[in-house]
Structure formats: C-alpha cells, structure tokens
C-alpha cells in the first residue's frame, strides 16, 4: 500500500529538479533491479508485484498492478521499481589512465549507451559537461543496461573543465576530418572528449584539445552518431 | 490536392505488405529528400508544403499542412514526403571484398544504423537474412540518415544463405567471448555476420562460420548492442 503523498513524490522523480531535491532516482524492471542488487546497491524502497523476487531471493514492499502503474515511468511497467539514493557528485580530478569526457550530449539514450561502453571497456568513471542530459533520468538508466550501477558519473562544474589538460600527456578530441585515430600513438594518461553529432565539441573544450582525431570515413555517410564514435574510438585506444 | 484513394494508398505504405504490393516506399523530411535527390533517385511523387524546395530548386506537388499530416508516417510531419520505387531485390552472390550479413535484426533503428555504418566504411551492399526487419520501413529509412539511398540492400532467401562460404577465405561471425577481433588476421574476401544482441547468430549460419570473433570486453557490461558491435568490428577489419 502506497500513500498518495508517496505516489506524488515518486512520480516527481521523473524530473531532474525533483531528483536533486529529494536526492533520489528510480530504476525499473527485473533486469536492472537484479543488476543493482548484485552490485551492492541498497534501495531506499523496493516496490514490486507479489510474483517478483530478486535473483538471490530479495523482496521488498508488495504493491498492486494499479499502484505500480501509478508510480512507474515506463509505458509498460515491469514488475519491480527500486528507489535509490542519488550518488554524491564529487570531482576528484582527472586521475585515470583514460579520462572520458562527454560534452553536451542531450540524448538520454546516447548517454546511456556511452555509460555502457565505458563499462565494457573497463573505465571506472565518466565525466559530463554541465550541459549534458542528466545521467539519472529513467531513459539513461535504462539505456545503460545496468552499467550506471558500476560507473562513477561525475558532472563537471564549468571551472573544473579548465583542469582537463593538467597532467595529461594528450587531450584527444573527436572531430570530423581530423587525424585518423589509427595513426595516433596514444600517450598516457590521456583524456578523450566526445561531443554531440550535431554540435561537436564546444569551443571552450576545443581550446584545450591537444590532438584532433577522427574515425576515417571510407564511404559517403555524413557522420556517425556520438555513441558510435565513442565506441569505435575507445576500441582503438584501449 | 490529394485524392482520398491516394491518401489511403500512401498511408498503407506504413506496412511491409503494402510496400511490396505497390512496389513503393516513403522518405520524409528535407534532409532525407535532399539526399535522395542528390543521389539521383527519381521520386514517383514529391509532396511538399508551398515553402519547401530541394537544394537544387526541385519542386513537386504542393499540398497543405493538413494533407501532409494525413499522409505522413512521422509524429511531426516535416515539410516534404517522397514516394519512391522499391528497389528490385536481386541477389548476385557474395562478391565483395567484405560481405556484411545481418542476421535476424528486428529493431528498425539498429538496422538503419548498420546501413549508415556500411556507408561510412565504404561498403556497397548489405545482406539481410529473411527474418530481419524490413529495410524500407519509415523508421529504418530515417535511422539510415540517407545512407539507404547509396547502399544496395539484398534480402536473402533461405537457400541463398548456404552459398555464404563459397569463394570466401573467411566467414567471420560475431560472438560473445570468442577470439578477439584484434588478434585475427583478415583474409580476403571475407564475410562478416552480425546477429542480434539477444539471440546472436542463428544455428544455421553459425554452422557456416569459419572464425568466431569478439570485441574484447575489459570491464563488466554484459553485451554491446548489435549496431555498436557491427561498427567496432568493421572498424577493426577495414
């Protein structure tokens, strides 16, 4: 049984403003919820239909179909909904061998795909410029296929961006028609910046880039989607 | 002015059955339509709002906003709609240096992305197994970002699939946890088979594969989306 006030609060988590205000976000469906439980996340609430239980027998608060559809952000609610504490956004510098910086990506699906790619290639953290879409929206969480529970997401403040070249051997930026990535000798540690397909890398960050790199085009397509470019560049560098 | 019968016919092109029956498909929006005109396609009809013209001054049949929204397959109709002749589906064998075979991909967006990738990497044709989603649906055409107007799409019949290994030095198939693609020495000509993320490559085609290859996973994500895998593998091989 969920109270009206609880329903109101849970529905409000659809919006970034209320996720920040309450320090909470939501993950839905058996696959994602099992993944977060396996990764040791402890949901503030775990609402589920009577028939659901976690892959290690976990249970939470039973609710009805009707209640689930009242609190779900999915068009087809899917058995279980976890309410989670929003991780602290804490910038500790660009301290990895490869620092992936995502610049101005507005599409939640694309951002989710990049979080999944970061996880596939073994990165521990990704950095987002202030104008990126929020990583903790339902769509991004969903598109990350659970990888968001393993990767630290760091939203950069404007004044932190200028620190990008400090201690880096290279700051690589993805551009159309620059040096092919296959002819670049990576020097570590490095940062890799990916901008959006339509706007590319912002002028401010472009000024910090030491090497402009491209995926060599052999045919005629005009461009590649930002997440695709991210995947192909990570594969070349790692 | 469009007749009621024309509207009915155009709306029916949303469905593969009617696209086949009439031998027609649809492309919408200024970007796609300019691309197809530049590539030399000759629309059977070119319906557009009074304000639209092609980048070389092309015009067609003027229609009203109301008429456009009656024939459009987009949720937000976008100025212009071209009606095009469905290309002949003609199988001339696997005659390329790299023959890309797409096996059982159901998602139109994924297929469109792969057509765009094929175009980026300079392929001239892609081959689809009989159970793939139709390449000429509005969603796939849209997701291909115009690349579908440059790439020959060949839907294979069941009995053509067995020809896959003939004259090939290698038939590479994408699998999870097989030989890393970076340690494969490509031998030409070759075929590259990509299956769906959830079902992989069908048993029938798996039997024809000479080398099972993978994108090496360095972290913990469970899998990569099929289009992403296709892009990364093409980038490694070409």
Coordinates of C-alpha atoms in Angstrom, one line a residue:
Chain A
X1 CA 0.0 0.0 0.0
X2 CA 1.5 3.3 -1.1
X3 CA 0.2 6.6 0.2
X4 CA -0.9 9.4 -2.1
X5 CA 2.0 11.5 -1.0
X6 CA 4.4 8.8 -1.7
X7 CA 3.0 8.4 -5.2
X8 CA 3.3 12.1 -5.8
X9 CA 6.9 12.1 -4.7
X10 CA 7.8 9.0 -6.8
X11 CA 6.2 10.5 -9.9
X12 CA 8.1 13.7 -9.4
X13 CA 11.4 11.8 -9.8
X14 CA 10.7 11.9 -13.5
X15 CA 12.2 15.4 -13.3
X16 CA 15.8 16.3 -12.6
X17 CA 14.8 19.1 -10.3
X18 CA 13.0 16.7 -8.0
X19 CA 15.6 14.0 -8.2
X20 CA 18.1 16.6 -7.0
X21 CA 15.7 18.0 -4.3
X22 CA 15.0 14.6 -2.9
X23 CA 18.4 13.1 -3.6
X24 CA 16.7 10.1 -5.2
X25 CA 16.3 8.3 -8.6
X26 CA 14.5 5.3 -9.9
X27 CA 15.4 2.0 -11.7
X28 CA 12.8 -0.3 -13.1
X29 CA 12.3 -3.8 -14.3
X30 CA 13.8 -7.2 -13.2
X31 CA 17.0 -7.0 -15.2
X32 CA 18.1 -3.6 -13.9
X33 CA 17.0 -4.3 -10.3
X34 CA 18.8 -7.6 -10.2
X35 CA 21.9 -5.9 -11.5
X36 CA 21.9 -3.1 -8.9
X37 CA 21.3 -5.6 -6.1
X38 CA 24.2 -7.7 -7.3
X39 CA 26.4 -4.6 -7.3
X40 CA 25.5 -4.0 -3.7
X41 CA 23.2 -1.0 -4.0
X42 CA 20.7 -0.7 -1.2
X43 CA 17.4 0.6 -2.4
X44 CA 15.6 3.1 -0.2
X45 CA 12.4 1.3 -1.4
X46 CA 11.9 -1.8 -3.5
X47 CA 8.3 -1.9 -4.7
X48 CA 7.2 -5.0 -6.6
X49 CA 4.3 -7.1 -7.6
X50 CA 3.6 -10.2 -5.5
X51 CA 5.2 -12.6 -8.0
X52 CA 8.6 -10.8 -8.2
X53 CA 11.7 -11.6 -6.2
X54 CA 15.3 -10.8 -6.8
X55 CA 17.7 -13.5 -8.1
X56 CA 19.0 -14.0 -4.6
X57 CA 15.5 -14.1 -3.1
X58 CA 15.4 -10.4 -2.2
X59 CA 11.9 -8.9 -1.6
X60 CA 10.6 -5.5 -0.7
X61 CA 7.2 -3.8 -0.4
X62 CA 4.5 -5.6 -2.3
X63 CA 2.2 -3.4 -4.4
X64 CA -0.6 -4.0 -6.8
X65 CA -0.5 -3.7 -10.6
X66 CA -2.5 -0.5 -10.3
X67 CA -0.1 1.0 -7.8
X68 CA 2.9 0.0 -9.9
X69 CA 1.4 1.8 -12.9
X70 CA 0.8 4.9 -10.8
X71 CA 4.5 5.2 -9.8
X72 CA 6.2 3.8 -13.0
X73 CA 7.9 5.9 -15.5
X74 CA 7.8 3.2 -18.2
X75 CA 5.0 3.0 -20.7
X76 CA 4.8 -0.7 -19.8
X77 CA 5.5 -1.1 -16.1
X78 CA 7.7 -4.1 -15.4
X79 CA 7.2 -5.9 -12.0
X80 CA 9.6 -4.0 -9.9
X81 CA 10.7 -0.5 -9.2
X82 CA 13.7 0.5 -7.0
X83 CA 14.1 3.9 -5.4
X84 CA 17.8 4.7 -5.0
X85 CA 19.9 7.3 -3.4
X86 CA 21.4 9.7 -5.9
X87 CA 25.2 9.3 -5.7
X88 CA 27.2 12.3 -4.5
X89 CA 28.6 14.2 -7.4
X90 CA 32.2 14.5 -6.4
X91 CA 35.0 15.7 -8.6
X92 CA 38.4 14.3 -7.7
X93 CA 40.3 15.4 -10.8
X94 CA 41.1 13.6 -14.0
X95 CA 43.0 10.8 -12.4
X96 CA 42.6 7.8 -14.8
X97 CA 44.7 6.4 -17.5
X98 CA 41.9 7.3 -19.9
X99 CA 39.5 10.0 -18.9
X100 CA 36.4 10.0 -20.9
X101 CA 34.7 13.4 -21.1
X102 CA 31.2 13.7 -22.7
X103 CA 30.5 17.2 -24.0
X104 CA 26.9 18.5 -24.5
X105 CA 25.1 15.2 -25.2
X106 CA 21.4 15.9 -24.9
X107 CA 20.0 12.5 -25.9
X108 CA 19.4 10.2 -22.9
X109 CA 19.7 7.0 -25.0
X110 CA 23.1 8.1 -26.4
X111 CA 24.4 8.9 -22.9
X112 CA 23.2 5.6 -21.6
X113 CA 24.9 3.8 -24.4
X114 CA 28.2 5.6 -23.6
X115 CA 27.9 4.6 -20.0
X116 CA 27.5 1.0 -21.1
X117 CA 30.5 1.4 -23.4
X118 CA 32.6 2.8 -20.6
X119 CA 31.7 -0.2 -18.6
X120 CA 32.5 -2.6 -21.4
X121 CA 36.0 -1.1 -21.9
X122 CA 36.7 -1.2 -18.2
X123 CA 36.6 2.5 -17.3
X124 CA 35.6 3.4 -13.8
X125 CA 34.3 6.9 -14.3
X126 CA 32.9 9.2 -16.9
X127 CA 32.9 13.0 -16.8
X128 CA 29.9 15.0 -18.2
X129 CA 30.0 18.7 -19.1
X130 CA 27.3 20.9 -17.3
X131 CA 25.1 20.9 -20.4
X132 CA 24.8 17.1 -20.8
X133 CA 21.4 15.5 -20.2
X134 CA 21.1 14.1 -16.6
X135 CA 22.6 10.6 -16.2
X136 CA 19.9 9.6 -13.7
X137 CA 16.8 10.0 -15.8
X138 CA 14.8 6.8 -16.3
X139 CA 15.8 6.7 -20.0
X140 CA 19.5 7.0 -19.4
X141 CA 19.5 4.5 -16.6
X142 CA 17.5 2.1 -18.8
X143 CA 19.8 2.6 -21.8
X144 CA 22.9 2.0 -19.7
X145 CA 21.6 -1.6 -19.1
X146 CA 22.8 -1.5 -15.6
X147 CA 26.2 -0.2 -16.3
X148 CA 25.3 3.0 -14.4
X149 CA 25.5 1.0 -11.2
X150 CA 29.2 0.3 -11.8
X151 CA 30.5 3.5 -13.3
X152 CA 31.1 6.8 -11.3
X153 CA 29.3 9.6 -13.0
X154 CA 30.9 13.0 -12.5
X155 CA 29.1 16.1 -13.7
X156 CA 31.7 18.8 -14.1
X157 CA 31.3 22.4 -13.0
X158 CA 32.4 25.0 -15.5
X159 CA 35.6 25.8 -13.6
X160 CA 36.6 22.2 -13.4
X161 CA 36.8 21.9 -17.2
X162 CA 39.9 24.0 -17.4
X163 CA 41.7 21.4 -15.4
X164 CA 41.4 19.0 -18.2
X165 CA 44.9 19.3 -19.7
X166 CA 46.7 19.3 -16.3
X167 CA 49.0 16.2 -16.0
X168 CA 47.6 14.8 -19.3
X169 CA 50.1 13.6 -21.9
X170 CA 47.3 14.1 -24.5
X171 CA 43.8 15.6 -24.7
X172 CA 42.2 13.9 -27.7
X173 CA 39.0 15.4 -29.1
X174 CA 36.7 13.7 -31.7
X175 CA 36.2 15.7 -34.9
X176 CA 35.1 15.1 -38.4
X177 CA 38.0 15.0 -40.9
X178 CA 41.0 15.3 -38.5
X179 CA 43.9 12.9 -37.9
X180 CA 42.7 9.3 -38.2
X181 CA 42.8 7.7 -34.8
X182 CA 44.6 4.7 -36.2
X183 CA 47.6 6.9 -37.0
X184 CA 47.7 8.4 -33.4
X185 CA 50.2 6.9 -30.9
X186 CA 48.3 7.2 -27.6
X187 CA 50.4 8.7 -24.7
X188 CA 49.2 8.1 -21.2
X189 CA 47.4 9.4 -19.2
X190 CA 45.1 10.9 -21.7
X191 CA 41.6 12.4 -21.9
X192 CA 39.2 11.6 -24.7
X193 CA 36.4 14.2 -25.4
X194 CA 33.3 13.3 -27.4
X195 CA 30.9 16.0 -28.4
X196 CA 27.4 15.7 -29.9
X197 CA 26.9 14.6 -33.5
X198 CA 25.1 17.9 -34.4
X199 CA 27.2 20.4 -32.5
X200 CA 30.6 18.7 -31.9
X201 CA 32.9 19.7 -29.2
X202 CA 32.3 23.2 -27.6
X203 CA 34.8 26.0 -28.3
X204 CA 35.9 26.1 -24.7
X205 CA 36.9 22.5 -24.7
X206 CA 38.3 22.6 -28.3
X207 CA 40.8 25.1 -27.0
X208 CA 42.1 22.5 -24.5
X209 CA 42.4 19.7 -27.0
X210 CA 45.9 18.8 -28.0
X211 CA 45.1 16.3 -30.8
X212 CA 42.1 16.4 -33.0
X213 CA 41.2 12.8 -34.1
X214 CA 38.7 11.2 -36.4
X215 CA 37.3 7.9 -37.4
X216 CA 38.4 7.6 -41.0
X217 CA 35.5 7.7 -43.4
X218 CA 35.8 5.4 -46.4
X219 CA 32.4 5.9 -47.9
X220 CA 29.8 8.7 -48.0
X221 CA 27.8 8.8 -44.8
X222 CA 27.9 12.3 -43.4
X223 CA 28.7 11.5 -39.8
X224 CA 28.4 8.8 -37.1
X225 CA 26.2 9.0 -34.0
X226 CA 28.1 10.2 -30.9
X227 CA 27.8 7.0 -29.0
X228 CA 29.0 5.0 -32.1
X229 CA 32.0 7.3 -32.4
X230 CA 32.7 6.9 -28.7
X231 CA 32.7 3.1 -29.0
X232 CA 34.9 3.0 -32.0
X233 CA 37.4 5.5 -30.5
X234 CA 37.6 3.6 -27.2
X235 CA 38.2 0.4 -29.1
X236 CA 41.1 2.0 -31.0
X237 CA 42.7 3.5 -27.9
X238 CA 42.3 0.6 -25.4
Chain B
X1 CA -4.8 18.3 -53.8
X2 CA -4.6 14.6 -53.0
X3 CA -7.5 12.2 -53.5
X4 CA -8.9 10.1 -50.8
X5 CA -7.7 7.0 -52.6
X6 CA -4.2 8.3 -52.8
X7 CA -4.2 9.1 -49.1
X8 CA -5.3 5.6 -48.4
X9 CA -2.6 4.1 -50.6
X10 CA 0.1 6.3 -49.1
X11 CA -0.9 5.5 -45.5
X12 CA -0.9 1.8 -46.3
X13 CA 2.9 2.1 -47.1
X14 CA 3.4 2.0 -43.4
X15 CA 3.1 -1.7 -43.7
X16 CA 5.6 -4.0 -45.5
X17 CA 2.8 -6.0 -47.1
X18 CA 1.5 -2.9 -48.9
X19 CA 5.0 -1.6 -49.7
X20 CA 5.6 -5.0 -51.5
X21 CA 2.2 -4.9 -53.2
X22 CA 2.6 -1.4 -54.6
X23 CA 6.4 -1.6 -55.0
X24 CA 6.7 1.7 -53.2
X25 CA 8.2 3.2 -50.1
X26 CA 8.4 6.6 -48.4
X27 CA 11.1 9.0 -47.3
X28 CA 10.3 12.2 -45.4
X29 CA 11.8 15.5 -44.3
X30 CA 14.1 17.9 -46.1
X31 CA 17.4 16.2 -45.1
X32 CA 16.5 12.8 -46.4
X33 CA 14.7 14.1 -49.5
X34 CA 17.6 16.3 -50.5
X35 CA 19.9 13.3 -50.0
X36 CA 17.9 11.1 -52.3
X37 CA 17.6 13.8 -55.0
X38 CA 21.4 14.3 -54.9
X39 CA 21.9 10.6 -55.3
X40 CA 19.8 10.6 -58.5
X41 CA 16.6 8.9 -57.2
X42 CA 13.5 9.9 -59.1
X43 CA 10.5 10.1 -56.8
X44 CA 7.2 8.8 -58.2
X45 CA 5.7 11.6 -56.2
X46 CA 7.2 14.5 -54.3
X47 CA 4.6 16.1 -52.0
X48 CA 5.5 19.2 -50.1
X49 CA 4.3 22.3 -48.4
X50 CA 4.4 25.5 -50.5
X51 CA 7.5 26.8 -48.7
X52 CA 9.7 23.8 -49.5
X53 CA 12.1 23.3 -52.4
X54 CA 15.0 21.0 -52.9
X55 CA 18.6 22.2 -52.5
X56 CA 18.8 22.4 -56.3
X57 CA 15.5 24.1 -56.7
X58 CA 13.5 20.9 -57.2
X59 CA 9.7 21.1 -56.6
X60 CA 6.9 18.6 -56.8
X61 CA 3.2 18.6 -55.9
X62 CA 2.2 21.3 -53.4
X63 CA 0.0 20.1 -50.6
X64 CA -1.4 21.7 -47.4
X65 CA -0.3 21.1 -43.8
X66 CA -3.5 19.1 -43.3
X67 CA -2.8 16.8 -46.3
X68 CA 0.8 16.3 -45.3
X69 CA -0.3 15.2 -41.8
X70 CA -2.8 12.8 -43.4
X71 CA -0.1 11.0 -45.4
X72 CA 2.9 11.3 -43.1
X73 CA 4.2 8.4 -41.0
X74 CA 6.1 10.8 -38.7
X75 CA 4.7 12.0 -35.4
X76 CA 5.8 15.5 -36.5
X77 CA 5.4 15.8 -40.3
X78 CA 8.3 17.7 -41.8
X79 CA 7.6 19.7 -45.0
X80 CA 8.2 17.1 -47.7
X81 CA 7.4 13.5 -48.4
X82 CA 8.8 11.5 -51.4
X83 CA 7.2 8.3 -52.7
X84 CA 9.9 6.1 -54.2
X85 CA 10.0 2.9 -56.2
X86 CA 11.1 0.0 -54.0
X87 CA 14.4 -1.3 -55.5
X88 CA 14.4 -4.8 -57.0
X89 CA 15.7 -7.3 -54.6
X90 CA 18.4 -9.1 -56.6
X91 CA 20.9 -11.5 -55.2
X92 CA 24.1 -11.6 -57.3
X93 CA 26.2 -13.6 -54.9
X94 CA 28.6 -12.6 -52.2
X95 CA 31.0 -10.8 -54.5
X96 CA 32.6 -8.1 -52.3
X97 CA 35.9 -7.9 -50.5
X98 CA 33.9 -7.7 -47.3
X99 CA 30.3 -9.1 -47.4
X100 CA 28.3 -7.8 -44.4
X101 CA 25.5 -10.2 -43.5
X102 CA 22.9 -9.1 -40.9
X103 CA 21.2 -12.0 -39.2
X104 CA 17.8 -11.6 -37.5
X105 CA 17.9 -8.0 -36.6
X106 CA 14.3 -6.9 -35.6
X107 CA 14.9 -3.4 -34.5
X108 CA 14.4 -0.9 -37.3
X109 CA 16.7 1.7 -35.6
X110 CA 19.5 -0.8 -35.3
X111 CA 19.2 -1.8 -38.9
X112 CA 19.2 1.8 -40.1
X113 CA 22.3 2.4 -38.0
X114 CA 24.1 -0.6 -39.6
X115 CA 23.2 0.7 -43.1
X116 CA 24.7 4.0 -42.2
X117 CA 27.8 2.3 -40.9
X118 CA 28.1 0.2 -44.1
X119 CA 28.0 3.5 -46.0
X120 CA 30.6 5.2 -43.7
X121 CA 33.0 2.3 -44.2
X122 CA 32.5 2.3 -48.0
X123 CA 30.5 -0.9 -48.4
X124 CA 28.3 -1.0 -51.5
X125 CA 25.8 -3.7 -50.3
X126 CA 24.5 -5.3 -47.2
X127 CA 22.8 -8.7 -47.0
X128 CA 19.8 -9.4 -44.7
X129 CA 18.5 -12.8 -43.6
X130 CA 14.8 -13.5 -44.2
X131 CA 13.8 -12.8 -40.6
X132 CA 15.4 -9.3 -40.4
X133 CA 13.1 -6.3 -40.1
X134 CA 12.2 -4.6 -43.5
X135 CA 14.9 -2.1 -44.6
X136 CA 12.3 0.1 -46.2
X137 CA 10.1 0.9 -43.2
X138 CA 10.0 4.6 -42.3
X139 CA 12.0 4.0 -39.2
X140 CA 14.9 2.2 -40.9
X141 CA 15.0 4.7 -43.7
X142 CA 15.1 7.5 -41.2
X143 CA 17.8 5.9 -39.0
X144 CA 19.9 5.3 -42.0
X145 CA 20.2 9.1 -42.4
X146 CA 20.1 8.8 -46.2
X147 CA 22.6 6.0 -46.4
X148 CA 19.9 3.7 -47.7
X149 CA 19.9 5.7 -50.9
X150 CA 23.5 4.7 -51.5
X151 CA 23.7 1.1 -50.4
X152 CA 22.2 -1.9 -52.2
X153 CA 20.0 -3.9 -49.7
X154 CA 19.8 -7.6 -50.5
X155 CA 17.3 -9.6 -48.6
X156 CA 18.5 -13.2 -48.8
X157 CA 16.3 -16.2 -49.5
X158 CA 16.8 -19.2 -47.2
X159 CA 18.5 -21.2 -50.0
X160 CA 21.0 -18.4 -50.7
X161 CA 22.4 -18.4 -47.2
X162 CA 24.2 -21.7 -47.8
X163 CA 26.2 -20.0 -50.5
X164 CA 27.9 -17.8 -47.9
X165 CA 31.2 -19.7 -47.6
X166 CA 31.7 -20.2 -51.3
X167 CA 34.8 -18.4 -52.5
X168 CA 35.3 -16.9 -49.1
X169 CA 38.7 -17.0 -47.4
X170 CA 36.9 -16.5 -44.1
X171 CA 33.4 -16.3 -42.7
X172 CA 33.6 -14.3 -39.5
X173 CA 30.8 -14.4 -37.0
X174 CA 30.4 -12.0 -34.1
X175 CA 30.0 -13.9 -30.8
X176 CA 30.5 -13.1 -27.1
X177 CA 33.7 -14.4 -25.7
X178 CA 35.4 -15.8 -28.8
X179 CA 38.7 -14.9 -30.4
X180 CA 39.4 -11.1 -30.0
X181 CA 39.0 -9.5 -33.4
X182 CA 42.3 -7.7 -32.8
X183 CA 44.1 -11.0 -32.9
X184 CA 42.5 -12.1 -36.2
X185 CA 44.4 -11.7 -39.5
X186 CA 41.7 -10.9 -42.0
X187 CA 42.0 -12.9 -45.2
X188 CA 40.1 -11.6 -48.3
X189 CA 37.4 -11.9 -49.5
X190 CA 35.5 -12.5 -46.3
X191 CA 32.0 -12.3 -44.9
X192 CA 31.2 -10.8 -41.6
X193 CA 27.9 -11.9 -39.9
X194 CA 26.3 -9.9 -37.1
X195 CA 23.4 -11.4 -35.1
X196 CA 21.0 -9.7 -32.7
X197 CA 22.1 -8.8 -29.2
X198 CA 19.5 -11.0 -27.6
X199 CA 19.6 -14.1 -29.9
X200 CA 23.0 -13.9 -31.5
X201 CA 23.7 -15.7 -34.8
X202 CA 21.2 -18.4 -35.9
X203 CA 22.4 -22.0 -35.7
X204 CA 22.2 -22.4 -39.5
X205 CA 24.6 -19.5 -40.1
X206 CA 26.8 -20.5 -37.1
X207 CA 27.5 -23.7 -38.9
X208 CA 28.9 -21.8 -41.9
X209 CA 31.1 -19.5 -39.8
X210 CA 34.8 -20.3 -40.1
X211 CA 36.1 -17.9 -37.4
X212 CA 34.1 -16.8 -34.3
X213 CA 35.3 -13.4 -33.2
X214 CA 34.6 -11.0 -30.4
X215 CA 35.1 -7.5 -29.2
X216 CA 37.3 -7.9 -26.2
X217 CA 35.5 -7.0 -23.0
X218 CA 37.7 -5.2 -20.5
X219 CA 35.0 -4.4 -17.9
X220 CA 31.7 -5.8 -16.8
X221 CA 28.9 -4.8 -19.2
X222 CA 27.1 -7.9 -20.3
X223 CA 27.0 -7.2 -24.0
X224 CA 27.0 -4.5 -26.7
X225 CA 24.2 -3.5 -28.9
X226 CA 24.3 -5.2 -32.4
X227 CA 24.8 -2.0 -34.3
X228 CA 27.6 -1.0 -32.0
X229 CA 29.3 -4.3 -32.4
X230 CA 28.9 -4.0 -36.2
X231 CA 30.6 -0.6 -36.1
X232 CA 33.5 -1.7 -34.0
X233 CA 34.1 -4.9 -36.0
X234 CA 34.0 -3.0 -39.3
X235 CA 36.5 -0.5 -37.9
X236 CA 38.8 -3.3 -36.9
X237 CA 38.6 -5.1 -40.2
X238 CA 38.8 -2.2 -42.7

